[in-house]
Structures are given as C-alpha cells and as structure tokens.
Amino acid sequence: MNGTSFSLTGVGFTVEGRTLLHPLTLDVPRGEVVGILGHNGSGKSTLLKILARIQPATIGDVTCLGQDIRVFTTREYARNVAYLPQQAPDTDGMTVSEVVALGRYPWHGALGRFSSTDKAKVAEALDLTSLAPFAARIVDTLSGGERQRAFLAMLIAQDAQCLLLDEPISALDINHQIEVMHLIRKLAHEHDRSILVVLHDINMAARYCDRLIALSGGKLVAHEEAELLITPERLDAIYGVRMGIFTHPTTRTPVSYVL
C-alpha cells in the first residue's frame, strides 16, 4: 500500500508551560508496523494521544490518510483510526463477542441496527485473532494474551485502516508478547493496516517493526527503518545506556544487550 497513514508537520504539545513533545515533522507510511521507542516520559503516549485525537496538539498540523484530522467528525475519525490505551477498557462481565462487537459502534451508532455486515466483521475479527472458540467466554476469565487479542479483535472489527496501540504487550509474559506482536505484524502486512505501537522492549521492536520512531526528552531522535536505528550509538542517544548489538542467527534482526 502506497502513501502515508499520518503526516505530522511541526507537531508539539505543551501543558502549563511544560513541553511534553517538542515540534516534530515526519510521515508514517501506510501498511507498516511502526514502533515508538523512548524512556518513560519521552513523549511516546503524548504522540499517540495526539494522533488518536484524545488531546489536540498545541502547535503544528496532523493529517490522516491525506486529510487534516480536525475536519473529521468523531464518527468519521473512528472509522479510520482505532486506539487502544495502556489501560484496557473495563469489560464488566462481557463476553468476547460482545467486546468485539463494540468495535462496530462507529458504523451503526447507539440506536442503529446491528446489520449483517456488522456480524460478518465481528466474525472475521474473531477468526483472524483465533478467538472464535472463545466467543461466548467472559473476557475476565481469559489469560492476559487472550484478553489482549480480544481487544485487538475489537479494533479489527472497527475496520479502521490505522491502529494506535499504547504498550499492548507490557503486562504479558514472553509467549503472549510474541503471539500479540505476530498478530500485529500480520494485520499490517497481510491485511493492509497501518499500525503505530508504543513499545519498551527494543528487541521486540527490532524483530516485528518495519520502522521505528525514537523519542528522548520529548524530542525526535530518529525515524527510520528498524535495522538502521538499532545501533549502539542510537540506543545510547535514546536511553542514555551503553549497549551492544549482535545479529540474531535465525531472523537476522539486530539484538541489543546492556554492556
């Protein structure tokens, strides 16, 4: 898929005289997994919330799929952009299929009828995330990885072209981290979704992301292909920690370690 999902021009965010995100300019290509790296407080979540229209930038302009994000109606934007925050939504005894069906809200509204198209999109999302056998299960009874897949299925059912994920694997064990990241990569490469994902694990980012945005102190440090960014010099600039790199014997992706 050609073109850009988001284009940012001089975008920054300041609150109460404190700059959380210094003005940055970049284009995010369509159909890729773009990881956002940086230390705590570097501006990662702030950037994602600006793209999700949770909080407006205090300076600069953002376009989504070629259109200024300020001109979309709320429902129109939700049909194009889906956002999963760090703190997962409260499912309050809901089944997996009920949670996934919430993703269809931008298409039918509060009083709209749940159509055959809505049902097909929910079924497709359950199938794509391998959750069809769990459709009737209460979400709270699932494992951490299964719950996270249920929320991703909700975003898939939303049928948005751009997915914004804030630390989707931070609370998962390694097996479920791999499971979720594999699904994210599949969504981008096989189903034409554009995905921006905030990550703390550098090696997961190197393995599953096509390109990386690196922030430090609210400033853009780098924005380029993953394998070009994972170097000792760049990682030192991002995290202030000396790190070494070797090549993974199977995937050939860079693997970092603390010296």
Tab-separated table of C-alpha atoms in Angstrom:
chain	number	residue	atom	x	y	z
A	1	MET	CA	0.000	0.000	0.000
A	2	ASN	CA	1.402	3.353	-1.039
A	3	GLY	CA	1.124	6.746	0.623
A	4	THR	CA	1.089	7.800	4.235
A	5	SER	CA	-1.210	6.994	7.130
A	6	PHE	CA	-0.222	10.069	9.156
A	7	SER	CA	1.735	13.167	8.247
A	8	LEU	CA	2.935	15.458	11.038
A	9	THR	CA	4.270	18.962	10.460
A	10	GLY	CA	5.816	20.801	13.419
A	11	VAL	CA	3.610	18.939	15.879
A	12	GLY	CA	4.226	19.642	19.559
A	13	PHE	CA	2.435	19.621	22.899
A	14	THR	CA	2.874	21.949	25.874
A	15	VAL	CA	0.865	21.992	29.093
A	16	GLU	CA	1.181	24.524	31.928
A	17	GLY	CA	4.405	25.859	30.450
A	18	ARG	CA	5.973	22.394	30.274
A	19	THR	CA	6.821	20.941	26.877
A	20	LEU	CA	5.985	17.226	26.713
A	21	LEU	CA	6.551	16.949	22.985
A	22	HIS	CA	8.829	19.281	21.053
A	23	PRO	CA	7.777	20.130	17.482
A	24	LEU	CA	8.446	17.212	15.152
A	25	THR	CA	7.860	16.563	11.478
A	26	LEU	CA	7.524	13.101	9.948
A	27	ASP	CA	5.453	10.904	7.651
A	28	VAL	CA	4.215	7.450	8.656
A	29	PRO	CA	3.926	5.084	5.656
A	30	ARG	CA	0.793	3.008	5.149
A	31	GLY	CA	0.772	-0.742	5.659
A	32	GLU	CA	3.677	-0.882	8.104
A	33	VAL	CA	4.258	-1.614	11.777
A	34	VAL	CA	5.880	1.500	13.215
A	35	GLY	CA	7.282	1.171	16.721
A	36	ILE	CA	7.607	4.161	19.048
A	37	LEU	CA	10.560	3.862	21.427
A	38	GLY	CA	11.859	6.009	24.262
A	39	HIS	CA	12.375	6.192	28.008
A	40	ASN	CA	9.474	6.884	30.376
A	41	GLY	CA	8.301	10.463	29.943
A	42	SER	CA	9.872	10.790	26.490
A	43	GLY	CA	6.571	11.741	24.838
A	44	LYS	CA	5.504	8.380	23.373
A	45	SER	CA	1.983	8.288	24.800
A	46	THR	CA	1.555	12.010	24.181
A	47	LEU	CA	2.309	11.494	20.487
A	48	LEU	CA	-0.132	8.586	20.263
A	49	LYS	CA	-2.898	10.556	22.000
A	50	ILE	CA	-2.450	13.434	19.543
A	51	LEU	CA	-2.826	11.006	16.635
A	52	ALA	CA	-5.877	9.459	18.333
A	53	ARG	CA	-7.418	12.953	18.835
A	54	ILE	CA	-7.545	12.295	22.588
A	55	GLN	CA	-5.659	15.559	23.073
A	56	PRO	CA	-5.036	18.215	20.415
A	57	ALA	CA	-1.516	19.304	19.561
A	58	THR	CA	-0.748	22.784	20.860
A	59	ILE	CA	1.281	23.508	17.734
A	60	GLY	CA	1.535	22.022	14.258
A	61	ASP	CA	-0.685	20.078	11.890
A	62	VAL	CA	-1.594	16.391	11.532
A	63	THR	CA	-3.186	14.715	8.539
A	64	CYS	CA	-4.629	11.204	8.467
A	65	LEU	CA	-4.910	9.465	5.103
A	66	GLY	CA	-4.326	12.839	3.458
A	67	GLN	CA	-6.898	14.849	5.411
A	68	ASP	CA	-6.464	17.237	8.346
A	69	ILE	CA	-7.602	15.319	11.436
A	70	ARG	CA	-9.530	18.362	12.695
A	71	VAL	CA	-12.062	18.195	9.859
A	72	PHE	CA	-13.229	14.641	10.586
A	73	THR	CA	-16.373	14.151	12.632
A	74	THR	CA	-15.888	11.925	15.668
A	75	ARG	CA	-17.601	9.006	13.946
A	76	GLU	CA	-15.684	9.508	10.690
A	77	TYR	CA	-12.388	9.519	12.564
A	78	ALA	CA	-13.293	6.347	14.465
A	79	ARG	CA	-13.977	4.659	11.144
A	80	ASN	CA	-10.411	5.424	10.099
A	81	VAL	CA	-8.423	5.322	13.351
A	82	ALA	CA	-8.718	2.869	16.264
A	83	TYR	CA	-6.917	3.446	19.581
A	84	LEU	CA	-6.064	1.003	22.365
A	85	PRO	CA	-4.767	2.787	25.507
A	86	GLN	CA	-2.359	1.378	28.083
A	87	GLN	CA	-5.231	0.823	30.484
A	88	ALA	CA	-7.544	-1.661	28.791
A	89	PRO	CA	-11.285	-0.852	28.803
A	90	ASP	CA	-13.431	-2.309	31.588
A	91	THR	CA	-15.272	-5.325	30.159
A	92	ASP	CA	-17.590	-5.689	33.193
A	93	GLY	CA	-18.700	-9.296	32.668
A	94	MET	CA	-18.961	-9.028	28.878
A	95	THR	CA	-18.307	-11.951	26.569
A	96	VAL	CA	-15.589	-11.886	23.938
A	97	SER	CA	-18.103	-11.483	21.110
A	98	GLU	CA	-19.803	-8.598	22.937
A	99	VAL	CA	-16.487	-6.780	23.409
A	100	VAL	CA	-15.502	-7.325	19.777
A	101	ALA	CA	-18.932	-6.061	18.674
A	102	LEU	CA	-18.192	-2.725	20.397
A	103	GLY	CA	-15.821	-2.064	17.516
A	104	ARG	CA	-18.802	-1.693	15.198
A	105	TYR	CA	-20.225	1.293	17.125
A	106	PRO	CA	-18.787	3.947	14.735
A	107	TRP	CA	-20.652	2.269	11.889
A	108	HIS	CA	-24.131	1.821	13.362
A	109	GLY	CA	-24.288	4.285	16.283
A	110	ALA	CA	-26.136	3.979	19.586
A	111	LEU	CA	-29.566	3.434	18.071
A	112	GLY	CA	-28.544	1.734	14.846
A	113	ARG	CA	-29.407	-1.848	13.989
A	114	PHE	CA	-26.629	-4.436	14.160
A	115	SER	CA	-26.552	-5.404	10.485
A	116	SER	CA	-25.373	-8.498	8.639
A	117	THR	CA	-22.238	-6.533	7.721
A	118	ASP	CA	-21.576	-5.833	11.415
A	119	LYS	CA	-21.990	-9.532	12.241
A	120	ALA	CA	-19.641	-10.504	9.403
A	121	LYS	CA	-16.974	-8.036	10.592
A	122	VAL	CA	-17.165	-9.399	14.146
A	123	ALA	CA	-16.898	-12.975	12.889
A	124	GLU	CA	-13.941	-12.019	10.697
A	125	ALA	CA	-12.169	-10.351	13.626
A	126	LEU	CA	-12.741	-13.371	15.893
A	127	ASP	CA	-11.405	-15.679	13.203
A	128	LEU	CA	-8.371	-13.528	12.452
A	129	THR	CA	-7.384	-13.438	16.139
A	130	SER	CA	-8.165	-17.167	16.647
A	131	LEU	CA	-10.819	-16.271	19.219
A	132	ALA	CA	-13.881	-17.842	17.585
A	133	PRO	CA	-13.826	-20.789	20.068
A	134	PHE	CA	-13.822	-18.229	22.932
A	135	ALA	CA	-16.678	-16.071	21.596
A	136	ALA	CA	-19.046	-16.953	24.461
A	137	ARG	CA	-16.382	-16.753	27.192
A	138	ILE	CA	-16.388	-13.913	29.717
A	139	VAL	CA	-13.388	-11.727	28.889
A	140	ASP	CA	-12.327	-11.553	32.555
A	141	THR	CA	-11.789	-15.355	32.563
A	142	LEU	CA	-9.250	-15.258	29.720
A	143	SER	CA	-5.475	-15.252	30.010
A	144	GLY	CA	-3.613	-11.984	29.542
A	145	GLY	CA	-2.687	-12.802	25.958
A	146	GLU	CA	-6.228	-13.872	25.093
A	147	ARG	CA	-7.641	-10.671	26.582
A	148	GLN	CA	-5.248	-8.562	24.567
A	149	ARG	CA	-6.222	-10.448	21.410
A	150	ALA	CA	-9.882	-9.735	22.259
A	151	PHE	CA	-9.170	-6.002	22.375
A	152	LEU	CA	-7.232	-6.218	19.112
A	153	ALA	CA	-10.205	-8.083	17.621
A	154	MET	CA	-12.409	-5.171	18.714
A	155	LEU	CA	-10.141	-2.781	16.798
A	156	ILE	CA	-10.139	-5.102	13.765
A	157	ALA	CA	-13.951	-5.216	13.799
A	158	GLN	CA	-13.899	-1.402	13.851
A	159	ASP	CA	-12.484	-1.763	10.318
A	160	ALA	CA	-10.165	1.216	10.777
A	161	GLN	CA	-7.156	1.448	8.499
A	162	CYS	CA	-4.918	2.903	11.232
A	163	LEU	CA	-4.401	1.255	14.615
A	164	LEU	CA	-2.745	3.038	17.555
A	165	LEU	CA	-1.561	0.717	20.326
A	166	ASP	CA	-0.067	2.015	23.575
A	167	GLU	CA	2.158	-0.635	25.182
A	168	PRO	CA	-0.029	-3.628	24.198
A	169	ILE	CA	2.482	-6.219	25.453
A	170	SER	CA	3.851	-4.577	28.616
A	171	ALA	CA	1.877	-6.792	31.032
A	172	LEU	CA	2.256	-10.066	29.112
A	173	ASP	CA	4.665	-12.952	29.501
A	174	ILE	CA	7.088	-13.679	26.661
A	175	ASN	CA	4.880	-16.274	24.962
A	176	HIS	CA	1.915	-13.912	24.777
A	177	GLN	CA	4.144	-10.992	23.770
A	178	ILE	CA	5.280	-12.948	20.715
A	179	GLU	CA	1.710	-14.021	19.976
A	180	VAL	CA	0.405	-10.446	20.035
A	181	MET	CA	3.317	-8.979	18.059
A	182	HIS	CA	2.976	-11.687	15.417
A	183	LEU	CA	-0.699	-10.790	15.060
A	184	ILE	CA	0.141	-7.081	14.796
A	185	ARG	CA	2.644	-7.750	12.019
A	186	LYS	CA	0.141	-9.979	10.221
A	187	LEU	CA	-2.505	-7.244	10.353
A	188	ALA	CA	-0.129	-4.786	8.708
A	189	HIS	CA	1.455	-6.993	6.076
A	190	GLU	CA	-1.464	-9.227	5.115
A	191	HIS	CA	-4.478	-7.038	5.882
A	192	ASP	CA	-3.219	-3.577	4.933
A	193	ARG	CA	-3.497	-1.988	8.378
A	194	SER	CA	-1.150	0.831	9.373
A	195	ILE	CA	-0.068	0.286	12.957
A	196	LEU	CA	1.766	2.539	15.389
A	197	VAL	CA	2.729	0.747	18.580
A	198	VAL	CA	4.460	2.055	21.704
A	199	LEU	CA	6.997	-0.490	22.945
A	200	HIS	CA	9.581	-0.748	25.697
A	201	ASP	CA	11.232	-3.949	24.500
A	202	ILE	CA	13.911	-2.948	21.983
A	203	ASN	CA	14.396	-6.477	20.687
A	204	MET	CA	10.667	-6.998	20.094
A	205	ALA	CA	10.660	-3.704	18.208
A	206	ALA	CA	13.634	-4.780	16.090
A	207	ARG	CA	12.043	-8.117	15.269
A	208	TYR	CA	8.459	-7.082	14.485
A	209	CYS	CA	8.535	-3.413	13.415
A	210	ASP	CA	9.270	-2.169	9.921
A	211	ARG	CA	10.418	1.210	11.129
A	212	LEU	CA	10.909	2.999	14.426
A	213	ILE	CA	10.241	6.433	15.845
A	214	ALA	CA	12.618	7.214	18.711
A	215	LEU	CA	11.940	9.956	21.246
A	216	SER	CA	14.070	11.295	24.070
A	217	GLY	CA	13.051	14.109	26.390
A	218	GLY	CA	10.084	14.848	24.134
A	219	LYS	CA	12.335	15.340	21.094
A	220	LEU	CA	12.526	13.242	17.942
A	221	VAL	CA	15.856	11.387	17.912
A	222	ALA	CA	15.291	9.234	14.840
A	223	HIS	CA	12.690	7.918	12.425
A	224	GLU	CA	13.886	5.198	10.102
A	225	GLU	CA	13.924	1.506	9.291
A	226	ALA	CA	14.292	-0.643	12.417
A	227	GLU	CA	17.579	-2.263	11.484
A	228	LEU	CA	19.195	1.135	10.887
A	229	LEU	CA	18.134	2.531	14.242
A	230	ILE	CA	19.215	-0.387	16.440
A	231	THR	CA	22.862	0.596	16.827
A	232	PRO	CA	24.923	1.237	19.992
A	233	GLU	CA	25.188	4.961	19.197
A	234	ARG	CA	21.473	5.441	18.567
A	235	LEU	CA	20.398	3.448	21.614
A	236	ASP	CA	22.768	5.464	23.800
A	237	ALA	CA	21.194	8.671	22.445
A	238	ILE	CA	17.681	7.364	23.173
A	239	TYR	CA	18.165	5.716	26.565
A	240	GLY	CA	21.500	7.018	27.844
A	241	VAL	CA	22.740	3.450	28.332
A	242	ARG	CA	25.723	1.765	26.650
A	243	MET	CA	24.501	-1.264	24.720
A	244	GLY	CA	25.988	-3.844	22.415
A	245	ILE	CA	24.419	-5.403	19.311
A	246	PHE	CA	24.632	-8.803	17.649
A	247	THR	CA	22.696	-10.348	14.769
A	248	HIS	CA	20.024	-12.942	15.566
A	249	PRO	CA	21.185	-16.238	13.992
A	250	THR	CA	17.740	-17.069	12.584
A	251	THR	CA	15.834	-13.843	11.894
A	252	ARG	CA	18.989	-11.797	11.113
A	253	THR	CA	17.472	-8.898	13.052
A	254	PRO	CA	19.657	-6.889	15.482
A	255	VAL	CA	19.572	-7.954	19.129
A	256	SER	CA	20.645	-5.485	21.824
A	257	TYR	CA	22.102	-6.082	25.281
A	258	VAL	CA	23.362	-3.884	28.088
A	259	LEU	CA	27.154	-3.675	28.381
